Coordinates of C-alpha atoms and ligand atoms in Angstrom, one line a residue:
M77 CA 16.7 -86.2 20.0
P78 CA 18.0 -83.6 18.1
E79 CA 21.4 -83.7 15.9
A80 CA 24.4 -83.0 18.4
S81 CA 26.4 -80.7 15.4
S82 CA 23.0 -78.9 14.7
Q83 CA 23.0 -75.0 14.8
F84 CA 19.8 -72.8 14.5
R85 CA 19.2 -70.4 11.8
V86 CA 17.2 -66.9 13.0
L87 CA 15.9 -64.1 11.2
G88 CA 15.2 -60.8 13.1
G89 CA 12.5 -58.5 13.1
T90 CA 9.7 -60.3 14.4
R91 CA 7.3 -59.6 18.0
L92 CA 6.7 -63.2 19.6
V93 CA 2.9 -63.3 20.4
G94 CA 0.9 -66.3 21.3
E95 CA 0.7 -68.9 24.0
V96 CA 3.8 -71.6 25.0
N97 CA 3.3 -74.5 27.7
V98 CA 5.7 -75.0 30.6
T99 CA 6.7 -78.3 31.6
G100 CA 8.4 -79.6 34.6
A101 CA 11.7 -78.2 35.6
K102 CA 15.0 -80.1 34.4
N103 CA 16.6 -78.9 38.1
S104 CA 14.0 -80.5 39.6
A105 CA 13.7 -83.6 37.5
L106 CA 17.5 -84.8 37.6
K107 CA 17.8 -84.7 41.3
L108 CA 14.1 -86.2 41.7
M109 CA 15.2 -88.9 39.4
A110 CA 18.5 -89.4 41.4
A111 CA 16.5 -89.6 45.0
T112 CA 14.5 -92.3 43.5
L113 CA 17.9 -94.6 44.5
L114 CA 16.8 -94.0 48.1
A115 CA 13.9 -96.7 48.0
V116 CA 14.1 -100.0 46.5
G117 CA 11.1 -100.4 44.0
E118 CA 9.5 -98.4 41.3
S119 CA 9.0 -94.7 41.5
T120 CA 6.8 -92.6 39.2
I121 CA 7.9 -89.0 38.1
T122 CA 5.3 -87.1 35.9
N123 CA 5.6 -83.9 33.9
I124 CA 9.4 -85.0 33.4
P125 CA 10.8 -82.7 30.1
D126 CA 12.1 -84.5 27.1
I127 CA 15.3 -82.8 27.2
A128 CA 19.3 -84.2 26.5
D129 CA 19.9 -84.2 30.6
V130 CA 17.5 -86.6 31.7
H131 CA 18.4 -89.0 29.1
I132 CA 21.8 -88.7 30.3
M133 CA 20.3 -89.1 34.1
S134 CA 18.8 -92.3 32.9
E135 CA 21.9 -93.7 31.2
L136 CA 23.5 -92.8 34.6
L137 CA 21.0 -94.8 36.7
T138 CA 20.8 -97.6 34.4
R139 CA 24.1 -98.0 34.9
L140 CA 24.1 -98.5 38.7
G141 CA 21.4 -100.9 37.9
C142 CA 18.1 -99.2 37.9
T143 CA 15.6 -100.0 35.1
C144 CA 14.2 -96.5 33.3
T145 CA 11.0 -96.1 31.2
F146 CA 10.5 -92.9 29.6
D147 CA 7.7 -92.0 27.7
A148 CA 7.8 -88.9 26.3
K149 CA 4.4 -88.2 25.3
T150 CA 3.5 -88.3 28.5
G151 CA 6.3 -86.9 30.5
T152 CA 6.2 -90.2 32.9
M153 CA 9.2 -91.5 33.9
K154 CA 9.4 -94.9 36.0
I155 CA 12.1 -96.1 38.1
L156 CA 12.5 -99.6 39.2
V157 CA 15.8 -98.8 41.7
P158 CA 17.3 -102.7 42.9
E159 CA 18.3 -103.7 46.7
V160 CA 21.9 -103.1 45.8
P161 CA 22.3 -100.6 43.1
G162 CA 25.9 -100.1 42.0
H163 CA 27.8 -97.2 43.6
R164 CA 29.8 -95.4 41.1
A165 CA 29.2 -92.7 38.7
D166 CA 31.9 -92.6 35.8
Y167 CA 33.4 -89.5 34.2
D168 CA 32.0 -89.8 31.0
L169 CA 28.7 -89.2 32.1
V170 CA 29.7 -86.8 34.9
R171 CA 31.3 -84.3 32.4
K172 CA 28.3 -84.2 30.1
M173 CA 25.9 -83.1 33.0
R174 CA 26.8 -81.8 36.7
A175 CA 23.6 -82.9 37.9
S176 CA 25.2 -86.8 38.2
I177 CA 26.5 -85.2 41.4
N178 CA 23.1 -85.8 42.9
V179 CA 23.8 -89.2 43.1
L180 CA 26.3 -88.7 46.1
G181 CA 23.5 -88.1 49.1
P182 CA 21.1 -90.9 48.4
L183 CA 24.0 -93.6 47.6
V184 CA 25.7 -92.8 50.9
G185 CA 22.8 -92.5 52.7
R186 CA 21.4 -96.0 51.5
I187 CA 24.1 -98.3 50.8
G188 CA 27.0 -96.6 52.7
K189 CA 29.6 -96.0 49.8
V190 CA 30.1 -93.9 46.5
E191 CA 32.3 -92.8 43.9
V192 CA 31.2 -90.2 41.8
A193 CA 33.6 -88.5 39.1
L194 CA 34.5 -85.0 40.1
P195 CA 32.6 -82.8 37.9
G196 CA 35.1 -80.1 37.5
G197 CA 34.8 -76.7 36.1
D198 CA 32.5 -75.5 32.9
A199 CA 31.7 -72.7 30.9
I200 CA 29.9 -70.8 33.7
G201 CA 32.8 -71.2 36.1
S202 CA 34.4 -73.2 38.4
R203 CA 31.6 -75.2 40.5
G204 CA 33.1 -76.4 43.7
I205 CA 31.7 -79.6 45.9
D206 CA 33.5 -78.5 49.0
F207 CA 30.5 -77.7 50.8
H208 CA 28.9 -81.7 50.0
I209 CA 32.1 -83.2 51.2
K210 CA 32.1 -81.4 54.5
G211 CA 28.5 -81.8 55.0
L212 CA 28.6 -85.4 54.5
I213 CA 32.0 -85.4 57.1
D214 CA 29.5 -83.7 59.3
L215 CA 27.1 -86.6 59.3
G216 CA 29.8 -88.9 60.1
A217 CA 30.7 -90.1 56.6
E218 CA 34.5 -90.7 55.4
A219 CA 34.8 -88.6 52.6
H220 CA 37.5 -87.0 50.4
S221 CA 38.4 -86.8 46.4
E222 CA 41.2 -89.0 45.0
H223 CA 42.3 -89.4 41.2
G224 CA 39.3 -87.5 40.0
Y225 CA 36.7 -88.7 42.3
V226 CA 34.7 -88.2 45.5
I227 CA 34.7 -91.1 47.7
A228 CA 32.6 -91.5 50.5
T229 CA 31.9 -94.3 53.1
A230 CA 29.7 -94.6 55.9
Q231 CA 29.6 -98.5 56.8
S232 CA 27.6 -98.5 59.7
G233 CA 25.3 -95.5 58.5
L234 CA 25.2 -92.0 58.6
I235 CA 24.2 -89.7 61.7
G236 CA 22.4 -86.7 62.1
A237 CA 24.5 -83.3 62.7
D238 CA 23.9 -79.8 62.6
I239 CA 25.6 -78.4 59.0
F240 CA 26.0 -74.8 58.5
L241 CA 26.8 -74.0 54.7
D242 CA 29.1 -71.0 53.9
F243 CA 26.9 -70.5 50.9
P244 CA 23.2 -71.5 50.1
S245 CA 24.1 -73.4 47.6
V246 CA 21.6 -75.6 45.6
G247 CA 23.2 -78.8 44.7
A248 CA 25.1 -79.1 48.5
T249 CA 21.7 -78.5 50.1
E250 CA 20.3 -81.6 47.9
N251 CA 22.9 -83.6 48.8
L252 CA 22.8 -83.7 52.3
L253 CA 19.0 -83.7 52.5
T254 CA 18.9 -86.7 50.7
A255 CA 21.7 -88.4 52.6
A256 CA 20.0 -87.0 55.9
V257 CA 16.8 -88.7 55.4
L258 CA 18.3 -91.9 56.4
A259 CA 20.6 -90.9 58.9
K260 CA 20.2 -92.0 62.7
G261 CA 18.7 -89.0 64.5
V262 CA 18.1 -85.4 63.9
T263 CA 20.0 -83.1 61.2
T264 CA 19.8 -79.3 60.4
I265 CA 20.9 -77.9 57.4
D266 CA 21.5 -73.9 58.3
N267 CA 21.7 -71.0 55.6
A268 CA 20.1 -74.0 53.4
A269 CA 19.2 -73.2 49.6
R270 CA 15.3 -71.8 49.4
E271 CA 15.2 -72.6 45.6
P272 CA 11.5 -74.4 44.8
D273 CA 13.7 -76.9 43.3
V274 CA 14.8 -77.9 47.0
V275 CA 11.2 -77.6 48.0
D276 CA 10.1 -79.6 45.1
L277 CA 12.6 -82.4 45.9
G278 CA 12.4 -82.2 49.6
E279 CA 8.2 -83.2 49.0
F280 CA 9.5 -86.0 46.9
L281 CA 11.2 -87.1 49.8
I282 CA 8.4 -86.6 52.1
G283 CA 6.3 -89.0 49.5
M284 CA 8.9 -91.7 50.2
G285 CA 8.4 -91.6 54.2
A286 CA 11.0 -88.9 54.9
K287 CA 10.5 -86.4 58.0
I288 CA 11.3 -83.0 56.9
E289 CA 10.5 -79.5 58.2
G290 CA 11.5 -76.0 57.4
L291 CA 11.5 -76.4 53.6
G292 CA 11.8 -73.3 51.5
T293 CA 13.4 -71.5 54.7
S294 CA 17.1 -71.1 55.4
T295 CA 17.0 -73.8 57.9
I296 CA 16.0 -77.3 56.8
K297 CA 15.5 -80.0 59.7
I298 CA 15.5 -83.8 58.8
T299 CA 14.4 -86.5 61.4
G300 CA 16.2 -89.7 60.0
V301 CA 13.8 -92.8 59.4
S302 CA 15.2 -96.4 59.0
Q303 CA 13.5 -96.9 55.5
L304 CA 11.7 -95.2 52.5
Q305 CA 9.3 -96.4 50.1
P306 CA 8.9 -95.6 46.3
T307 CA 6.4 -93.1 45.7
T308 CA 4.8 -91.1 42.4
H309 CA 5.5 -87.2 42.2
A310 CA 4.8 -84.5 39.4
T311 CA 7.9 -82.5 38.9
L312 CA 7.4 -78.8 39.5
A313 CA 6.9 -76.2 36.6
D314 CA 10.2 -74.9 35.0
R315 CA 10.5 -71.6 36.4
I316 CA 14.0 -70.7 34.2
V317 CA 12.2 -71.7 31.4
A318 CA 8.6 -69.7 32.1
G319 CA 11.4 -66.7 33.1
T320 CA 12.8 -67.7 29.5
W321 CA 9.8 -66.7 27.7
A322 CA 8.8 -63.6 30.0
F323 CA 11.8 -62.3 29.0
A324 CA 11.2 -63.4 25.3
A325 CA 7.9 -61.4 25.3
A326 CA 10.0 -58.4 26.6
I327 CA 12.8 -58.6 24.4
T328 CA 11.0 -58.5 21.3
Q329 CA 8.5 -56.3 22.6
G330 CA 5.7 -59.1 22.0
D331 CA 2.7 -60.7 24.1
I332 CA 3.2 -64.4 25.6
T333 CA 1.2 -66.2 27.6
I334 CA 2.9 -68.7 29.4
N335 CA 0.8 -71.8 30.6
G336 CA 2.0 -73.6 33.4
G337 CA 4.4 -70.8 34.6
R338 CA 4.3 -70.2 38.3
I339 CA 4.2 -66.4 39.1
E340 CA 5.5 -67.0 42.6
H341 CA 8.5 -68.2 41.5
L342 CA 9.7 -65.5 39.7
E343 CA 8.5 -62.5 41.8
V344 CA 12.0 -60.7 41.4
P345 CA 12.5 -61.2 37.8
L346 CA 8.8 -60.3 36.8
D347 CA 9.3 -57.1 38.9
K348 CA 12.3 -55.6 36.8
L349 CA 10.2 -56.6 33.7
V350 CA 7.5 -54.3 35.0
E351 CA 10.5 -51.8 36.0
A352 CA 11.3 -52.2 32.2
G353 CA 7.9 -51.2 30.9
A354 CA 6.3 -55.1 30.7
V355 CA 2.7 -55.5 31.8
V356 CA 2.9 -58.9 33.9
T357 CA -0.8 -60.3 34.6
K358 CA -2.0 -63.6 36.1
T359 CA -4.0 -66.1 33.8
P360 CA -6.0 -69.1 34.8
N361 CA -3.4 -71.1 34.3
G362 CA -0.2 -69.3 34.5
F363 CA 0.9 -65.6 33.6
R364 CA 1.1 -63.1 30.6
V365 CA 3.7 -61.0 29.8
K366 CA 3.2 -58.1 27.1
M367 CA 5.6 -55.5 26.0
T368 CA 4.4 -52.7 23.5
K369 CA 7.7 -50.3 23.4
R370 CA 11.3 -50.6 23.6
P371 CA 11.9 -51.9 27.3
I372 CA 13.7 -49.7 29.3
A373 CA 17.2 -50.6 30.9
V374 CA 16.8 -52.2 34.4
D375 CA 19.8 -52.9 36.8
V376 CA 20.1 -56.6 38.3
A377 CA 22.4 -58.3 40.5
T378 CA 21.9 -62.1 40.9
L379 CA 21.2 -63.8 44.0
P380 CA 20.6 -67.2 45.6
Y381 CA 16.6 -67.3 45.5
P382 CA 14.5 -65.8 45.9
G383 CA 16.7 -63.5 44.4
F384 CA 17.5 -62.9 40.5
A385 CA 18.2 -66.2 39.1
T386 CA 21.7 -66.7 37.6
D387 CA 19.8 -68.7 35.0
L388 CA 18.0 -65.7 33.6
Q389 CA 20.9 -63.2 33.9
P390 CA 21.8 -63.7 29.9
F391 CA 18.4 -62.7 29.0
V392 CA 18.4 -59.3 30.9
I393 CA 21.6 -58.9 29.4
T394 CA 20.4 -59.4 26.2
M395 CA 17.3 -56.9 26.9
N396 CA 19.3 -54.4 28.1
A397 CA 21.4 -54.5 25.2
I398 CA 18.7 -53.2 22.9
A399 CA 17.0 -51.1 25.7
E400 CA 16.9 -47.4 26.2
G401 CA 19.2 -46.5 28.6
N402 CA 22.6 -47.8 30.3
S403 CA 22.3 -50.5 32.9
I404 CA 24.2 -52.8 35.1
V405 CA 24.3 -56.5 35.6
T406 CA 26.3 -58.0 38.6
E407 CA 27.1 -61.7 38.6
N408 CA 27.6 -63.1 42.2
V409 CA 27.3 -66.7 41.8
F410 CA 29.1 -67.9 38.6
E411 CA 31.8 -66.0 37.6
G412 CA 32.5 -67.6 34.0
R413 CA 28.8 -66.5 32.9
F414 CA 29.5 -63.3 31.5
M415 CA 31.7 -65.7 28.7
F416 CA 28.4 -65.1 26.3
V417 CA 28.9 -61.7 26.5
N418 CA 31.8 -62.3 24.2
E419 CA 29.1 -63.4 21.7
M420 CA 26.5 -60.5 22.4
Q421 CA 29.6 -58.1 21.5
R422 CA 29.5 -60.1 17.9
L423 CA 26.2 -59.0 17.5
G424 CA 27.0 -55.6 18.1
A425 CA 26.1 -55.2 21.9
D426 CA 27.5 -52.3 23.7
I427 CA 28.9 -54.3 26.9
H428 CA 32.2 -53.7 28.8
I429 CA 32.8 -56.3 31.5
D430 CA 34.5 -55.5 34.7
G431 CA 35.0 -58.2 37.1
H432 CA 31.5 -59.2 38.0
H433 CA 29.7 -56.3 36.5
A434 CA 28.6 -55.9 33.1
S435 CA 27.9 -52.2 32.0
I436 CA 25.2 -52.3 29.0
T437 CA 25.0 -49.1 26.5
G438 CA 21.3 -49.9 25.0
I439 CA 21.2 -49.8 21.4
P440 CA 18.0 -49.9 19.4
Q441 CA 19.3 -53.0 17.4
L442 CA 21.6 -55.6 17.1
S443 CA 23.0 -56.7 14.0
G444 CA 22.8 -60.3 13.0
A445 CA 26.2 -62.6 13.1
P446 CA 27.1 -65.9 13.7
V447 CA 27.6 -67.2 17.3
A448 CA 28.0 -69.8 19.4
A449 CA 26.2 -71.1 22.3
T450 CA 28.3 -71.6 25.6
D451 CA 25.9 -73.1 28.0
I452 CA 22.2 -73.6 28.0
R453 CA 20.9 -70.4 29.1
A454 CA 23.4 -68.5 27.0
G455 CA 22.5 -70.5 23.8
A456 CA 18.8 -69.7 23.8
G457 CA 19.8 -66.1 25.0
L458 CA 21.4 -65.7 21.8
V459 CA 18.8 -66.8 20.1
L460 CA 16.5 -64.4 21.6
A461 CA 19.2 -61.7 20.5
G462 CA 19.0 -63.1 16.8
L463 CA 15.0 -62.5 17.3
V464 CA 16.1 -58.4 17.6
S465 CA 19.1 -58.7 15.0
E466 CA 19.1 -56.9 11.7
G467 CA 19.3 -60.1 9.4
E468 CA 20.7 -63.5 9.9
T469 CA 21.8 -64.9 13.1
T470 CA 23.2 -68.8 13.2
V471 CA 23.8 -69.9 16.8
E472 CA 26.4 -72.9 16.8
D473 CA 26.4 -75.9 19.5
A474 CA 22.5 -75.8 19.7
F475 CA 22.7 -79.0 21.7
H476 CA 23.7 -76.9 24.9
V477 CA 20.1 -75.3 24.3
D478 CA 18.5 -78.9 24.0
R479 CA 20.0 -79.8 27.4
G480 CA 17.2 -77.5 29.2
Y481 CA 14.5 -76.4 26.4
P482 CA 12.2 -79.1 25.0
G483 CA 11.0 -78.2 21.7
F484 CA 12.7 -74.9 21.8
V485 CA 12.4 -74.3 18.3
E486 CA 9.1 -75.5 17.9
S487 CA 7.6 -73.0 20.7
L488 CA 9.5 -70.1 18.8
R489 CA 8.0 -70.6 15.5
A490 CA 4.6 -71.3 16.8
L491 CA 5.2 -67.8 18.5
G492 CA 5.8 -66.4 15.1
A493 CA 9.8 -66.5 15.1
K494 CA 11.6 -67.1 12.0
V495 CA 13.8 -69.2 13.4
E496 CA 15.1 -73.2 12.1
R497 CA 17.2 -75.4 13.0
I498 CA 19.9 -76.7 10.2
Ligands
LIG80 C1 23.1 -73.5 40.3 C2 22.2 -72.0 41.0 C3 20.6 -72.8 40.7 C4 20.9 -73.2 39.2 C5 21.6 -73.9 38.7 C6 22.0 -74.5 37.4 C7 22.3 -70.6 42.8 C8 22.3 -70.5 44.5 N1 22.5 -71.9 42.2 O1 23.1 -74.4 41.3 O2 19.7 -71.7 41.1 O3 19.6 -73.4 38.7 O4 23.2 -73.6 39.4 O5 22.4 -73.2 36.5 O6 22.3 -69.3 42.0 N2 29.9 -73.6 45.7 C9 31.1 -74.2 46.2 N3 31.1 -75.3 47.0 C10 30.4 -76.2 47.1 C11 29.0 -75.8 46.2 C12 29.0 -74.8 45.6 O7 32.3 -73.2 46.5 O8 30.7 -77.5 47.6 C13 29.5 -72.6 45.1 C14 29.9 -72.6 43.3 O9 30.8 -72.3 42.7 C15 29.1 -71.2 43.4 C16 27.9 -71.2 44.3 O10 28.7 -71.9 45.4 O11 29.5 -70.3 42.9 C17 26.4 -71.8 44.1 O12 26.4 -73.1 43.6 P1 25.6 -74.1 43.4 O13 24.1 -73.5 44.3 O14 25.8 -75.4 44.8 O15 25.3 -74.5 42.2 P2 24.3 -75.4 41.8 O16 23.7 -76.4 42.5 O17 25.0 -75.6 40.3

């Protein structure tokens, strides 16, 4: 893994041209790994990206008594789950990676007890877990938070229930889905998240023997089974990484073929790129984004899937910062996500924040400066901003980017970027 203290040095002024390969999605891989806890024996997950968070999840599962073997070259992860796994996820790991919370559902569902450190807020805003707790209580668990831990128990097992989520939370849908597959009777989750990651997790569970209907819709119906078996599954392609490259092409007036990208998972963001002047075409193995002029500014509001993903918001802000015209970007999912705008302002971007709205006046070119990554996507956005800044930009805290993008610098260099890790 790259050094924790490293930074990216970017020289502005190059178009990105060429091909990139998209591997499995971070947001699927981590959830699939946690879900292996539901069955005793060895599950195999392929197309796993070699990123820092995957190694953190391996460590968490190892501490729970599993044996994780990762072949980074082939992207194959084998997880051997014991008869009686541990039940506690400590703060030192949860604070590094919020997806640790995804062991909550599988452990309470299978062994009837779990303690997971509360993840707290992070650089993109406060990230509650009240829906997770309320849903587990609906399923008959005793669940509460105490001394910084969520503690849930269900000594005689969970019982199917009708659950309604106040917001289509991805994390809550995943935890309740993985809890309900072993519950007695039928569970429905209404206002469920429809993200492709949730569908991928559901298909993994079906491969283990779970009975699930309605994946990809707002109502998921789960009929509990008494036991699940280990399975083999290929992780879904990363739509956020594919979307990052799509914006990278538009921002740099480049031409990138995104192999493995799934156009059908990016309809709204790609429509926005077309509105900005890009040409998007399907290719046999993915799609291609080509931009031959300065982008035209577009208004965007982030929303749960199939809306514009909050994870792509830094890229549309970066594009609008150098686009022709004015725009408004509204963040509806995470209030802290505009923290990275302060860094964009250091590069000369003309952006004003008013609550959850960012008003952006496009300027022809940014001006290179030292900046710092505040989270995964903000870090990648700042590197792309550096590519359209005059002179040199350094992006500190590169480790954020390593949490989400395997071989980011190598891919950028292959596309012609002047970037290095220092
Ligand atoms: C979110 C994104 C997901 C993205 C991931 C990583 C959405 C809907 N979800 O998923 O696409 O890949 O971040 O950046 O865009 N909330 C509560 N109580 C809860 C659970 C959630 O109030 O119990 C709130 C959160 O604070 C947040 C919103 O609901 O404002 C969405 O949260 P959720 O979807 O659970 O977040 P992630 O699973 O992290």
